[in-house]
Tab-separated table of C-alpha atoms and ligand atoms in Angstrom:
chain	number	residue	atom	x	y	z
O	17	UNK	CA	0.000	0.000	0.000
O	18	UNK	CA	0.981	3.601	-0.696
O	19	UNK	CA	1.758	5.456	2.564
O	20	UNK	CA	0.616	8.771	1.026
O	21	UNK	CA	-2.936	7.421	0.882
O	22	UNK	CA	-3.144	6.194	4.458
O	23	UNK	CA	-5.702	7.923	6.654
O	24	UNK	CA	-7.475	9.947	3.975
O	25	UNK	CA	-11.189	10.008	4.800
O	26	UNK	CA	-12.161	9.311	1.197
O	27	UNK	CA	-10.393	5.949	1.560
O	28	UNK	CA	-11.931	5.135	4.936
O	29	UNK	CA	-9.912	7.246	7.429
O	30	UNK	CA	-11.443	9.629	9.971
O	31	UNK	CA	-12.388	13.055	8.509
O	32	UNK	CA	-10.026	15.946	9.272
O	33	UNK	CA	-12.992	18.002	10.567
O	34	UNK	CA	-15.837	16.595	12.620
O	35	UNK	CA	-18.111	19.460	11.493
O	36	UNK	CA	-18.290	20.876	7.959
O	37	UNK	CA	-16.209	23.828	6.840
O	38	UNK	CA	-18.397	25.760	4.406
O	39	UNK	CA	-17.956	28.090	1.502
O	40	UNK	CA	-20.380	30.883	2.262
O	41	UNK	CA	-20.837	30.605	6.009
O	42	UNK	CA	-22.517	33.919	6.898
O	43	UNK	CA	-20.443	36.624	8.548
O	44	UNK	CA	-22.154	38.031	11.615
O	45	UNK	CA	-21.759	41.616	12.786
O	46	UNK	CA	-22.412	42.839	16.331
O	47	UNK	CA	-25.328	40.794	17.668
O	48	UNK	CA	-26.403	43.442	20.211
O	49	UNK	CA	-26.497	46.171	17.574
O	50	UNK	CA	-28.623	43.909	15.379
O	51	UNK	CA	-31.043	43.110	18.191
O	52	UNK	CA	-31.280	46.787	19.184
O	53	UNK	CA	-32.223	47.670	15.619
O	54	UNK	CA	-34.844	44.929	15.514
O	55	UNK	CA	-36.208	46.141	18.867
O	56	UNK	CA	-36.593	49.645	17.445
O	57	UNK	CA	-38.377	48.239	14.430
O	58	UNK	CA	-40.798	46.336	16.679
O	59	UNK	CA	-41.497	49.508	18.668
O	60	UNK	CA	-42.149	51.508	15.496
O	61	UNK	CA	-44.436	48.836	14.018
O	62	UNK	CA	-42.951	49.723	10.655
O	63	UNK	CA	-41.713	46.522	9.014
O	64	UNK	CA	-41.324	47.234	5.314
O	65	UNK	CA	-42.248	49.696	2.507
O	66	UNK	CA	-39.300	52.052	2.725
O	67	UNK	CA	-38.902	52.244	6.509
O	68	UNK	CA	-36.127	54.182	8.259
O	69	UNK	CA	-33.686	51.243	8.357
O	70	UNK	CA	-34.028	50.612	4.639
O	71	UNK	CA	-33.466	54.311	3.959
O	72	UNK	CA	-30.373	54.336	6.158
O	73	UNK	CA	-29.089	51.197	4.443
O	74	UNK	CA	-29.662	52.717	0.998
O	75	UNK	CA	-27.709	55.839	1.950
O	76	UNK	CA	-24.817	53.772	3.296
O	77	UNK	CA	-24.627	51.551	0.210
O	78	UNK	CA	-24.849	54.511	-2.192
O	79	UNK	CA	-22.027	56.209	-0.336
O	80	UNK	CA	-19.772	53.116	-0.510
O	81	UNK	CA	-20.473	52.743	-4.225
O	82	UNK	CA	-19.959	56.473	-4.753
O	83	UNK	CA	-23.309	57.060	-6.485
O	84	UNK	CA	-26.407	59.173	-5.815
O	85	UNK	CA	-29.009	56.409	-5.783
O	86	UNK	CA	-29.427	53.039	-4.131
O	87	UNK	CA	-32.697	51.157	-4.556
O	88	UNK	CA	-32.663	48.300	-2.046
O	89	UNK	CA	-34.512	45.111	-2.972
O	90	UNK	CA	-35.534	41.809	-1.405
O	91	UNK	CA	-32.673	39.944	-3.123
O	92	UNK	CA	-30.039	40.297	-5.826
O	93	UNK	CA	-32.074	38.475	-8.452
O	94	UNK	CA	-34.997	40.915	-8.125
O	95	UNK	CA	-32.515	43.793	-8.293
O	96	UNK	CA	-31.371	42.454	-11.676
O	97	UNK	CA	-34.910	41.850	-12.934
O	98	UNK	CA	-36.090	45.303	-11.887
O	99	UNK	CA	-33.035	46.962	-13.417
O	100	UNK	CA	-33.497	45.096	-16.699
O	101	UNK	CA	-37.130	46.315	-16.804
O	102	UNK	CA	-36.248	49.848	-15.792
O	103	UNK	CA	-33.624	50.124	-18.552
O	104	UNK	CA	-36.123	48.658	-21.028
O	105	UNK	CA	-33.971	45.818	-22.334
O	106	UNK	CA	-35.615	43.429	-24.836
O	107	UNK	CA	-34.649	40.806	-27.485
O	108	UNK	CA	-31.003	39.929	-26.787
O	109	UNK	CA	-28.528	40.934	-24.097
O	110	UNK	CA	-24.897	39.862	-24.129
O	111	UNK	CA	-23.656	38.401	-20.876
O	112	UNK	CA	-21.210	35.893	-19.428
O	113	UNK	CA	-21.802	32.152	-19.042
O	114	UNK	CA	-19.399	32.015	-16.078
O	115	UNK	CA	-21.706	33.332	-13.366
O	116	UNK	CA	-24.374	32.215	-10.941
O	117	UNK	CA	-27.407	31.168	-12.956
O	118	UNK	CA	-29.422	34.094	-11.512
O	119	UNK	CA	-27.691	36.392	-14.028
O	120	UNK	CA	-29.061	34.816	-17.231
O	121	UNK	CA	-32.281	33.739	-15.488
O	122	UNK	CA	-33.113	37.345	-14.637
O	123	UNK	CA	-32.877	38.173	-18.350
O	124	UNK	CA	-34.806	35.126	-19.520
O	125	UNK	CA	-37.495	35.749	-16.900
O	126	UNK	CA	-38.128	39.056	-18.699
O	127	UNK	CA	-38.417	37.271	-22.054
O	128	UNK	CA	-34.905	38.271	-23.118
O	129	UNK	CA	-32.406	35.878	-24.696
O	130	UNK	CA	-29.061	35.946	-22.913
O	131	UNK	CA	-26.346	35.706	-25.555
O	132	UNK	CA	-23.267	34.238	-23.913
O	133	UNK	CA	-19.842	35.665	-24.677
O	134	UNK	CA	-16.823	33.620	-23.602
O	135	UNK	CA	-14.567	34.813	-20.797
O	136	UNK	CA	-11.015	35.961	-20.332
O	137	UNK	CA	-9.462	32.995	-18.480
O	138	UNK	CA	-7.097	35.300	-16.605
O	139	UNK	CA	-9.831	37.346	-14.916
O	140	UNK	CA	-12.773	34.887	-15.204
O	141	UNK	CA	-14.806	37.836	-16.533
O	142	UNK	CA	-16.496	38.458	-19.882
O	143	UNK	CA	-14.042	39.039	-22.739
O	144	UNK	CA	-14.742	42.403	-24.448
O	145	UNK	CA	-13.522	41.096	-27.826
O	146	UNK	CA	-16.113	38.300	-27.684
O	147	UNK	CA	-18.813	40.797	-26.703
O	148	UNK	CA	-18.189	42.999	-29.712
O	149	UNK	CA	-18.210	39.989	-32.035
O	150	UNK	CA	-21.719	39.034	-30.855
O	151	UNK	CA	-23.442	42.418	-31.238
O	152	UNK	CA	-26.315	42.284	-33.757
O	153	UNK	CA	-29.308	44.538	-34.513
O	154	UNK	CA	-31.201	42.506	-31.887
O	155	UNK	CA	-28.752	43.374	-29.108
O	156	UNK	CA	-30.234	45.837	-26.610
O	157	UNK	CA	-27.594	45.816	-23.884
O	158	UNK	CA	-24.505	44.323	-22.259
O	159	UNK	CA	-24.571	42.784	-18.779
O	160	UNK	CA	-21.148	42.092	-17.248
O	161	UNK	CA	-20.496	40.330	-13.923
O	162	UNK	CA	-17.593	41.201	-11.620
O	163	UNK	CA	-16.957	37.566	-10.693
O	164	UNK	CA	-15.376	37.082	-7.217
O	165	UNK	CA	-15.375	40.896	-6.892
O	166	UNK	CA	-12.617	41.200	-9.485
O	167	UNK	CA	-13.665	43.996	-11.839
O	168	UNK	CA	-14.622	43.428	-15.458
O	169	UNK	CA	-12.644	45.246	-18.147
O	170	UNK	CA	-14.922	48.212	-17.477
O	171	UNK	CA	-13.258	50.725	-19.807
O	172	UNK	CA	-13.155	48.379	-22.793
O	173	UNK	CA	-16.778	47.361	-22.243
O	174	UNK	CA	-17.869	50.989	-21.896
O	175	UNK	CA	-16.084	51.872	-25.142
O	176	UNK	CA	-17.891	49.039	-26.960
O	177	UNK	CA	-21.231	50.033	-25.438
O	178	UNK	CA	-20.707	53.655	-26.481
O	179	UNK	CA	-19.641	52.677	-29.995
O	180	UNK	CA	-22.875	50.720	-30.476
O	181	UNK	CA	-25.179	52.952	-28.437
O	182	UNK	CA	-25.971	50.166	-25.942
O	183	UNK	CA	-26.583	50.431	-22.219
O	184	UNK	CA	-23.918	48.711	-20.124
O	185	UNK	CA	-24.973	47.136	-16.823
O	186	UNK	CA	-23.097	45.129	-14.224
O	187	UNK	CA	-24.146	42.376	-11.884
O	188	UNK	CA	-21.907	43.371	-8.977
O	189	UNK	CA	-23.310	40.737	-6.599
O	190	UNK	CA	-19.730	39.941	-5.519
O	191	UNK	CA	-18.399	43.467	-5.842
O	192	UNK	CA	-19.442	45.666	-2.899
O	193	UNK	CA	-16.317	47.233	-1.396
O	194	UNK	CA	-14.082	46.431	-4.388
O	195	UNK	CA	-12.580	48.937	-6.817
O	196	UNK	CA	-11.391	49.184	-10.399
O	197	UNK	CA	-8.744	51.761	-11.198
O	198	UNK	CA	-9.360	53.189	-7.731
O	199	UNK	CA	-13.051	53.803	-8.452
O	200	UNK	CA	-15.568	51.779	-6.480
O	201	UNK	CA	-17.589	49.027	-8.117
O	202	UNK	CA	-21.203	50.163	-8.195
O	203	UNK	CA	-20.402	53.339	-10.108
O	204	UNK	CA	-19.734	51.831	-13.558
O	205	UNK	CA	-22.001	51.597	-16.600
O	206	UNK	CA	-25.589	52.847	-16.496
O	207	UNK	CA	-26.217	50.973	-13.242
O	208	UNK	CA	-25.024	48.009	-11.202
O	209	UNK	CA	-26.674	45.552	-8.813
O	210	UNK	CA	-25.524	44.062	-5.508
O	211	UNK	CA	-26.579	40.939	-3.631
O	212	UNK	CA	-26.785	40.851	0.152
O	213	UNK	CA	-27.550	37.144	0.379
O	214	UNK	CA	-26.474	35.358	3.570
O	215	UNK	CA	-23.310	34.095	1.851
O	216	UNK	CA	-22.190	37.526	0.645
O	217	UNK	CA	-19.527	39.842	2.040
O	218	UNK	CA	-22.254	42.097	3.471
O	219	UNK	CA	-25.476	40.256	4.136
O	220	UNK	CA	-29.057	41.227	4.920
O	221	UNK	CA	-30.198	37.578	5.290
O	222	UNK	CA	-31.608	38.060	1.782
O	223	UNK	CA	-31.236	41.359	-0.005
O	224	UNK	CA	-30.097	43.237	-3.059
O	225	UNK	CA	-29.788	46.719	-4.513
O	226	UNK	CA	-29.604	48.721	-7.700
O	227	UNK	CA	-27.067	51.549	-7.635
O	228	UNK	CA	-26.876	54.315	-10.221
O	229	UNK	CA	-26.218	57.988	-10.841
O	230	UNK	CA	-29.128	58.192	-13.282
O	231	UNK	CA	-32.038	59.996	-11.568
O	232	UNK	CA	-34.705	58.813	-14.035
O	233	UNK	CA	-33.517	55.230	-13.991
O	234	UNK	CA	-33.550	55.202	-10.173
O	235	UNK	CA	-37.077	56.622	-10.184
O	236	UNK	CA	-38.318	53.946	-12.613
O	237	UNK	CA	-36.648	51.232	-10.528
O	238	UNK	CA	-38.333	52.557	-7.351
O	239	UNK	CA	-41.730	52.455	-9.046
O	240	UNK	CA	-41.240	48.915	-10.355
O	241	UNK	CA	-40.038	47.758	-6.930
O	242	UNK	CA	-43.371	48.806	-5.394
O	243	UNK	CA	-45.998	47.564	-7.923
O	244	UNK	CA	-45.649	50.785	-9.925
O	245	UNK	CA	-47.214	52.894	-7.149
O	246	UNK	CA	-46.332	56.580	-7.346
O	247	UNK	CA	-48.380	57.249	-4.209
O	248	UNK	CA	-51.190	55.537	-2.310
O	249	UNK	CA	-53.538	55.015	-5.234
O	250	UNK	CA	-51.729	56.088	-8.361
O	251	UNK	CA	-50.167	53.225	-10.335
O	252	UNK	CA	-47.841	54.676	-12.909
O	253	UNK	CA	-46.178	51.588	-14.356
O	254	UNK	CA	-46.102	47.837	-14.385
O	255	UNK	CA	-44.355	46.658	-11.253
O	256	UNK	CA	-43.645	43.877	-8.834
O	257	UNK	CA	-42.919	43.479	-5.146
O	258	UNK	CA	-39.168	43.788	-4.832
O	259	UNK	CA	-39.016	45.667	-1.536
O	260	UNK	CA	-36.416	45.090	1.149
O	261	UNK	CA	-37.866	44.568	4.632
O	262	UNK	CA	-36.768	46.460	7.744
O	263	UNK	CA	-35.416	43.332	9.415
O	264	UNK	CA	-33.220	42.696	6.364
O	265	UNK	CA	-31.965	46.288	6.509
O	266	UNK	CA	-31.252	45.868	10.243
O	267	UNK	CA	-28.984	42.943	9.386
O	268	UNK	CA	-27.533	44.774	6.377
O	269	UNK	CA	-26.608	47.844	8.436
O	270	UNK	CA	-25.075	45.722	11.181
O	271	UNK	CA	-23.131	43.745	8.607
O	272	UNK	CA	-21.929	46.962	6.911
O	273	UNK	CA	-20.639	48.285	10.232
O	274	UNK	CA	-18.477	45.175	10.619
O	275	UNK	CA	-17.065	45.242	7.122
O	276	UNK	CA	-13.541	46.317	8.078
O	277	UNK	CA	-13.289	43.265	10.325
O	278	UNK	CA	-14.676	40.992	7.580
O	279	UNK	CA	-12.117	42.413	5.144
O	280	UNK	CA	-9.270	41.903	7.629
O	281	UNK	CA	-10.286	38.272	8.216
O	282	UNK	CA	-10.684	37.606	4.499
O	283	UNK	CA	-7.261	39.068	3.746
O	284	UNK	CA	-5.700	37.049	6.561
O	285	UNK	CA	-7.373	33.891	5.247
O	286	UNK	CA	-6.249	34.617	1.698
O	287	UNK	CA	-2.649	34.986	2.910
O	288	UNK	CA	-2.914	31.718	4.861
O	289	UNK	CA	-4.140	29.941	1.725
O	290	UNK	CA	-1.337	31.530	-0.311
O	291	UNK	CA	1.286	30.269	2.155
O	292	UNK	CA	-0.322	26.834	2.396
O	293	UNK	CA	-0.632	26.366	-1.355
O	294	UNK	CA	2.722	27.858	-2.284
O	295	UNK	CA	4.577	25.520	-4.614
O	296	UNK	CA	1.759	22.952	-4.910
O	297	UNK	CA	1.914	21.959	-8.583
O	298	UNK	CA	-1.261	22.443	-10.593
O	299	UNK	CA	-3.190	24.263	-7.864
O	300	UNK	CA	-3.189	27.992	-8.455
O	301	UNK	CA	-4.853	30.465	-6.113
O	302	UNK	CA	-6.455	33.318	-8.083
O	303	UNK	CA	-4.878	36.749	-7.662
O	304	UNK	CA	-6.455	39.880	-6.261
O	305	UNK	CA	-4.963	43.207	-7.324
O	306	UNK	CA	-3.043	44.700	-4.380
O	307	UNK	CA	-3.494	48.189	-5.866
O	308	UNK	CA	-7.288	47.969	-5.573
O	309	UNK	CA	-9.797	47.781	-2.753
O	310	UNK	CA	-10.551	44.052	-2.452
O	311	UNK	CA	-12.774	42.127	-0.042
O	312	UNK	CA	-11.344	38.685	-0.953
O	313	UNK	CA	-14.671	37.114	-0.101
O	314	UNK	CA	-13.872	34.144	-2.362
O	315	UNK	CA	-10.925	31.764	-2.143
O	316	UNK	CA	-10.721	30.259	-5.604
O	317	UNK	CA	-8.175	27.837	-7.006
O	318	UNK	CA	-7.662	26.538	-10.527
O	319	UNK	CA	-6.656	22.876	-10.686
O	320	UNK	CA	-4.877	21.862	-13.886
O	321	UNK	CA	-3.345	18.631	-15.263
O	322	UNK	CA	-0.045	19.063	-13.447
O	323	UNK	CA	-1.835	18.428	-10.132
O	324	UNK	CA	-1.998	14.754	-11.118
O	325	UNK	CA	-5.646	14.515	-10.124
O	326	UNK	CA	-8.661	16.395	-11.424
O	327	UNK	CA	-10.583	19.192	-9.779
O	328	UNK	CA	-13.478	16.779	-9.255
O	329	UNK	CA	-11.152	14.223	-7.630
O	330	UNK	CA	-9.776	16.891	-5.317
O	331	UNK	CA	-13.308	18.036	-4.497
O	332	UNK	CA	-14.288	14.466	-3.627
O	333	UNK	CA	-11.247	14.089	-1.365
O	334	UNK	CA	-12.055	17.355	0.440
O	335	UNK	CA	-15.771	16.608	0.908
O	336	UNK	CA	-14.886	13.336	2.630
O	337	UNK	CA	-12.791	15.404	5.074
O	338	UNK	CA	-15.808	17.693	5.717
O	339	UNK	CA	-14.305	20.498	3.650
O	340	UNK	CA	-17.323	21.455	1.534
O	341	UNK	CA	-15.528	23.043	-1.418
O	342	UNK	CA	-17.796	24.225	-4.246
O	343	UNK	CA	-17.509	23.985	-8.024
O	344	UNK	CA	-18.846	27.478	-8.781
O	345	UNK	CA	-19.993	27.935	-11.610
O	346	UNK	CA	-19.868	24.440	-13.063
O	347	UNK	CA	-20.853	23.559	-15.775
O	348	UNK	CA	-21.389	27.157	-16.915
O	349	UNK	CA	-24.777	28.760	-17.555
O	350	UNK	CA	-24.606	27.950	-21.293
O	351	UNK	CA	-24.867	24.277	-20.277
O	352	UNK	CA	-27.793	24.819	-17.885
O	353	UNK	CA	-31.486	24.712	-18.734
O	354	UNK	CA	-33.209	26.345	-20.484
O	355	UNK	CA	-30.207	27.744	-22.374
O	356	UNK	CA	-28.641	24.448	-23.415
O	357	UNK	CA	-31.898	23.346	-25.076
O	358	UNK	CA	-32.861	26.713	-26.520
O	359	UNK	CA	-29.597	27.694	-28.124
O	360	UNK	CA	-27.717	26.139	-31.005
O	361	UNK	CA	-24.313	24.435	-30.961
O	362	UNK	CA	-22.620	27.747	-31.762
O	363	UNK	CA	-23.637	29.071	-28.382
O	364	UNK	CA	-22.134	26.013	-26.725
O	365	UNK	CA	-18.670	26.759	-28.062
O	366	UNK	CA	-17.285	28.469	-24.976
O	367	UNK	CA	-13.812	26.933	-24.771
O	368	UNK	CA	-12.476	29.242	-22.061
O	369	UNK	CA	-15.552	28.868	-19.859
O	370	UNK	CA	-15.627	25.098	-20.377
O	371	UNK	CA	-11.982	24.764	-19.387
O	372	UNK	CA	-12.304	27.000	-16.366
O	373	UNK	CA	-15.591	25.448	-15.201
O	374	UNK	CA	-13.712	22.130	-15.052
O	375	UNK	CA	-10.805	23.603	-13.084
O	376	UNK	CA	-12.230	26.033	-10.564
O	377	UNK	CA	-12.778	25.122	-6.946
O	378	UNK	CA	-13.974	27.538	-4.267
O	379	UNK	CA	-12.650	26.856	-0.765
O	380	UNK	CA	-14.023	27.755	2.684
O	381	UNK	CA	-13.246	31.190	4.085
O	382	UNK	CA	-14.872	33.993	6.083
O	383	UNK	CA	-15.081	34.566	9.813
O	384	UNK	CA	-16.134	30.942	10.394
O	385	UNK	CA	-12.792	29.603	9.175
O	386	UNK	CA	-9.609	29.961	11.231
O	387	UNK	CA	-5.978	30.121	10.128
O	388	UNK	CA	-5.507	26.706	11.772
O	389	UNK	CA	-8.404	25.341	9.676
O	390	UNK	CA	-6.735	26.697	6.557
O	391	UNK	CA	-3.459	25.003	7.471
O	392	UNK	CA	-5.350	21.711	7.688
O	393	UNK	CA	-7.215	22.340	4.414
O	394	UNK	CA	-4.079	23.308	2.474
O	395	UNK	CA	-2.264	20.349	4.064
O	396	UNK	CA	-4.980	18.072	2.654
O	397	UNK	CA	-4.610	19.653	-0.783
O	398	UNK	CA	-0.807	19.153	-0.631
O	399	UNK	CA	-1.248	15.526	0.349
O	400	UNK	CA	-3.820	14.872	-2.356
O	401	UNK	CA	-1.576	16.416	-5.012
O	402	UNK	CA	1.534	14.617	-3.780
O	403	UNK	CA	-0.362	11.321	-4.083
O	404	UNK	CA	-1.745	12.561	-7.449
O	405	UNK	CA	-2.520	9.751	-9.919
O	406	UNK	CA	-2.230	7.018	-7.247
O	407	UNK	CA	-4.963	8.719	-5.251
O	408	UNK	CA	-7.101	9.367	-8.325
O	409	UNK	CA	-6.901	5.659	-9.167
O	410	UNK	CA	-7.835	4.626	-5.623
O	411	UNK	CA	-10.951	6.851	-5.363
O	412	UNK	CA	-14.090	4.835	-4.699
O	413	UNK	CA	-16.252	6.622	-7.259
O	414	UNK	CA	-15.821	7.115	-10.960
O	415	UNK	CA	-14.147	10.444	-11.758
O	416	UNK	CA	-16.689	13.088	-12.668
O	417	UNK	CA	-19.318	11.904	-10.216
O	418	UNK	CA	-20.663	15.127	-8.802
O	419	UNK	CA	-19.541	15.721	-5.240
O	420	UNK	CA	-22.801	17.659	-4.882
O	421	UNK	CA	-24.372	14.231	-4.387
O	422	UNK	CA	-22.735	14.080	-0.961
O	423	UNK	CA	-25.367	15.246	1.550
O	424	UNK	CA	-24.658	18.052	3.998
O	425	UNK	CA	-25.044	16.775	7.566
O	426	UNK	CA	-28.384	18.138	8.808
O	427	UNK	CA	-27.408	18.312	12.481
O	428	UNK	CA	-24.995	21.223	12.445
O	429	UNK	CA	-24.238	23.188	15.562
O	430	UNK	CA	-24.913	26.949	15.333
O	431	UNK	CA	-21.202	27.736	15.445
O	432	UNK	CA	-20.557	25.405	12.541
O	433	UNK	CA	-17.349	24.386	14.226
P	22	T4K	N1	-25.459	37.174	-9.480
P	22	T4K	C1	-24.391	36.553	-8.977
P	22	T4K	C2	-23.089	36.695	-9.662
P	22	T4K	C3	-24.508	35.793	-7.804
P	22	T4K	O1	-23.438	35.155	-7.303
P	22	T4K	C4	-25.762	35.704	-7.173
P	22	T4K	C5	-25.918	34.904	-5.982
P	22	T4K	C6	-26.850	36.407	-7.731
P	22	T4K	C7	-26.659	37.122	-8.904
P	22	T4K	C8	-28.211	36.391	-7.125
P	22	T4K	O2	-28.265	37.049	-5.881
P	22	T4K	P1	-29.379	36.579	-4.795
P	22	T4K	O3	-30.713	36.571	-5.485
P	22	T4K	O4	-28.973	35.221	-4.283
P	22	T4K	O5	-29.286	37.660	-3.754
P	22	T4K	C9	-25.287	30.708	-3.258
P	22	T4K	C10	-26.218	31.851	-2.905
P	22	T4K	O6	-27.523	31.383	-2.631
P	22	T4K	C11	-26.295	32.900	-3.950
P	22	T4K	O7	-26.767	34.072	-3.329
P	22	T4K	C12	-24.926	33.196	-4.555
P	22	T4K	N2	-25.007	34.077	-5.657
P	22	T4K	C13	-24.271	31.920	-5.021
P	22	T4K	C14	-22.898	32.159	-5.596
P	22	T4K	O8	-24.130	31.053	-3.919
P	22	T4K	P2	-25.855	28.181	-3.443
P	22	T4K	O9	-27.035	27.474	-3.994
P	22	T4K	O10	-24.528	27.672	-3.790
P	22	T4K	O11	-26.019	28.398	-1.873
P	22	T4K	P3	-25.956	27.368	-0.723
P	22	T4K	O12	-27.284	27.346	-0.114
P	22	T4K	O13	-25.377	26.078	-1.169
P	22	T4K	O14	-24.962	28.061	0.314
P	22	T4K	C15	-23.578	28.001	0.137
P	22	T4K	C16	-22.909	27.501	1.429
P	22	T4K	O15	-23.130	28.398	2.474
P	22	T4K	C17	-23.378	26.145	1.908
P	22	T4K	O16	-22.226	25.362	2.063
P	22	T4K	C18	-24.013	26.392	3.257
P	22	T4K	C19	-23.581	27.760	3.671
P	22	T4K	N3	-24.679	28.538	4.247
P	22	T4K	C20	-25.646	29.025	3.429
P	22	T4K	C21	-26.680	29.774	3.949
P	22	T4K	C22	-27.758	30.298	3.044
P	22	T4K	C23	-24.724	28.762	5.597
P	22	T4K	O17	-23.861	28.272	6.336
P	22	T4K	N4	-25.730	29.526	6.126
P	22	T4K	C24	-26.720	30.041	5.363
P	22	T4K	O18	-27.614	30.760	5.846
P	22	T4K	O19	-25.975	29.696	-3.919
């Protein structure tokens, strides 16, 4: 027997962690501040519909993004859908296939066809050259995504949008608190959206926002968010219910207040991963630009052939150890329904996205993960890679079997530890 394989949980050893280490464990701000805000809300008996906490949250988010308007919503997906409506997009919109499926779904939900443009493998973001190639008379806009909070090629995309007279929007769900060229994400294009989902850098349990400097666009978005109501009985447009609740804003404000601590922890964790993975062949930690504001909310590695085992093999090894790494955004939105059925084979030729979707693994970080945890996790990765092909051959399941099939233990303690 091969000594390098002894004790690995995937081959029958005890797991390195007795409780799961998650990607996306929520960060919690000051509990007392949160409860005080909720108390105030209960006293006021004002729970939603633009209450004082939502207004305060909107002001804070607008100021971080460096824009005049923030329209807070019940989640990031509704922020996208409302923005798409408010801008008046129709027919076709060019976007990236390497994103959470909410991005193309929010277009399709409005009857728009998302046209996928392949990505730049270096940044994981939409490739401007591919965007320009795909513009047709049916194109009504461009929707970029700042994946992992690393900015899109904003200037190149803006130049293309201007050249063709198209609105440029960004899904900045990962981007609050990050900058591009020293300018904060949230202030690019015609408008951008944020997500404040539980797993995000700043969370409001569930929440989202549209941010923009365009007064008319903000006004249209506010109407659509509240059924089109201009006042108590005047409906001025088609609308939906996309409002953020006061309890969500209470969490959002408390989370915002703690953001310097979240950033410090994320940076510390990133450095621990960098040390732990230094010199491991075939496992590359993605870079964050030291010249920019970065939240480093995502620890992402690319696993290539020189690791000796595949990304899926590594994922399987880690899951057995209770390290619940995620394959975001496998297999790419162009291979998800309804897009894979609706669109022709041309649309499926996304070589960069396909390669990256097979290589990317997102690892646990955030305030729920300690430096000691990261030493264990990177130690496991080192071991797996050093055993490489021998380990891959010994794995109990066929390669490619989705690790997502492994159930999450239902009996977790609140501290997740
Ligand atoms: N655009 C982009 C680029 C996005 O990434 C997203 C959301 C959106 C748009 C849409 O925004 P929202 O409508 O969601 O506001 C998660 C999140 O649900 C989703 O918000 C996020 N992107 C996406 C990247 O990740 P799942 O299905 O992978 O989440 P889930 O439930 O598996 O949670 C991830 C991990 O976090 C798990 O290991 C468990 C842990 N967790 C999760 C929650 C909710 C906790 O420990 N506590 C919790 O409360 O999508």
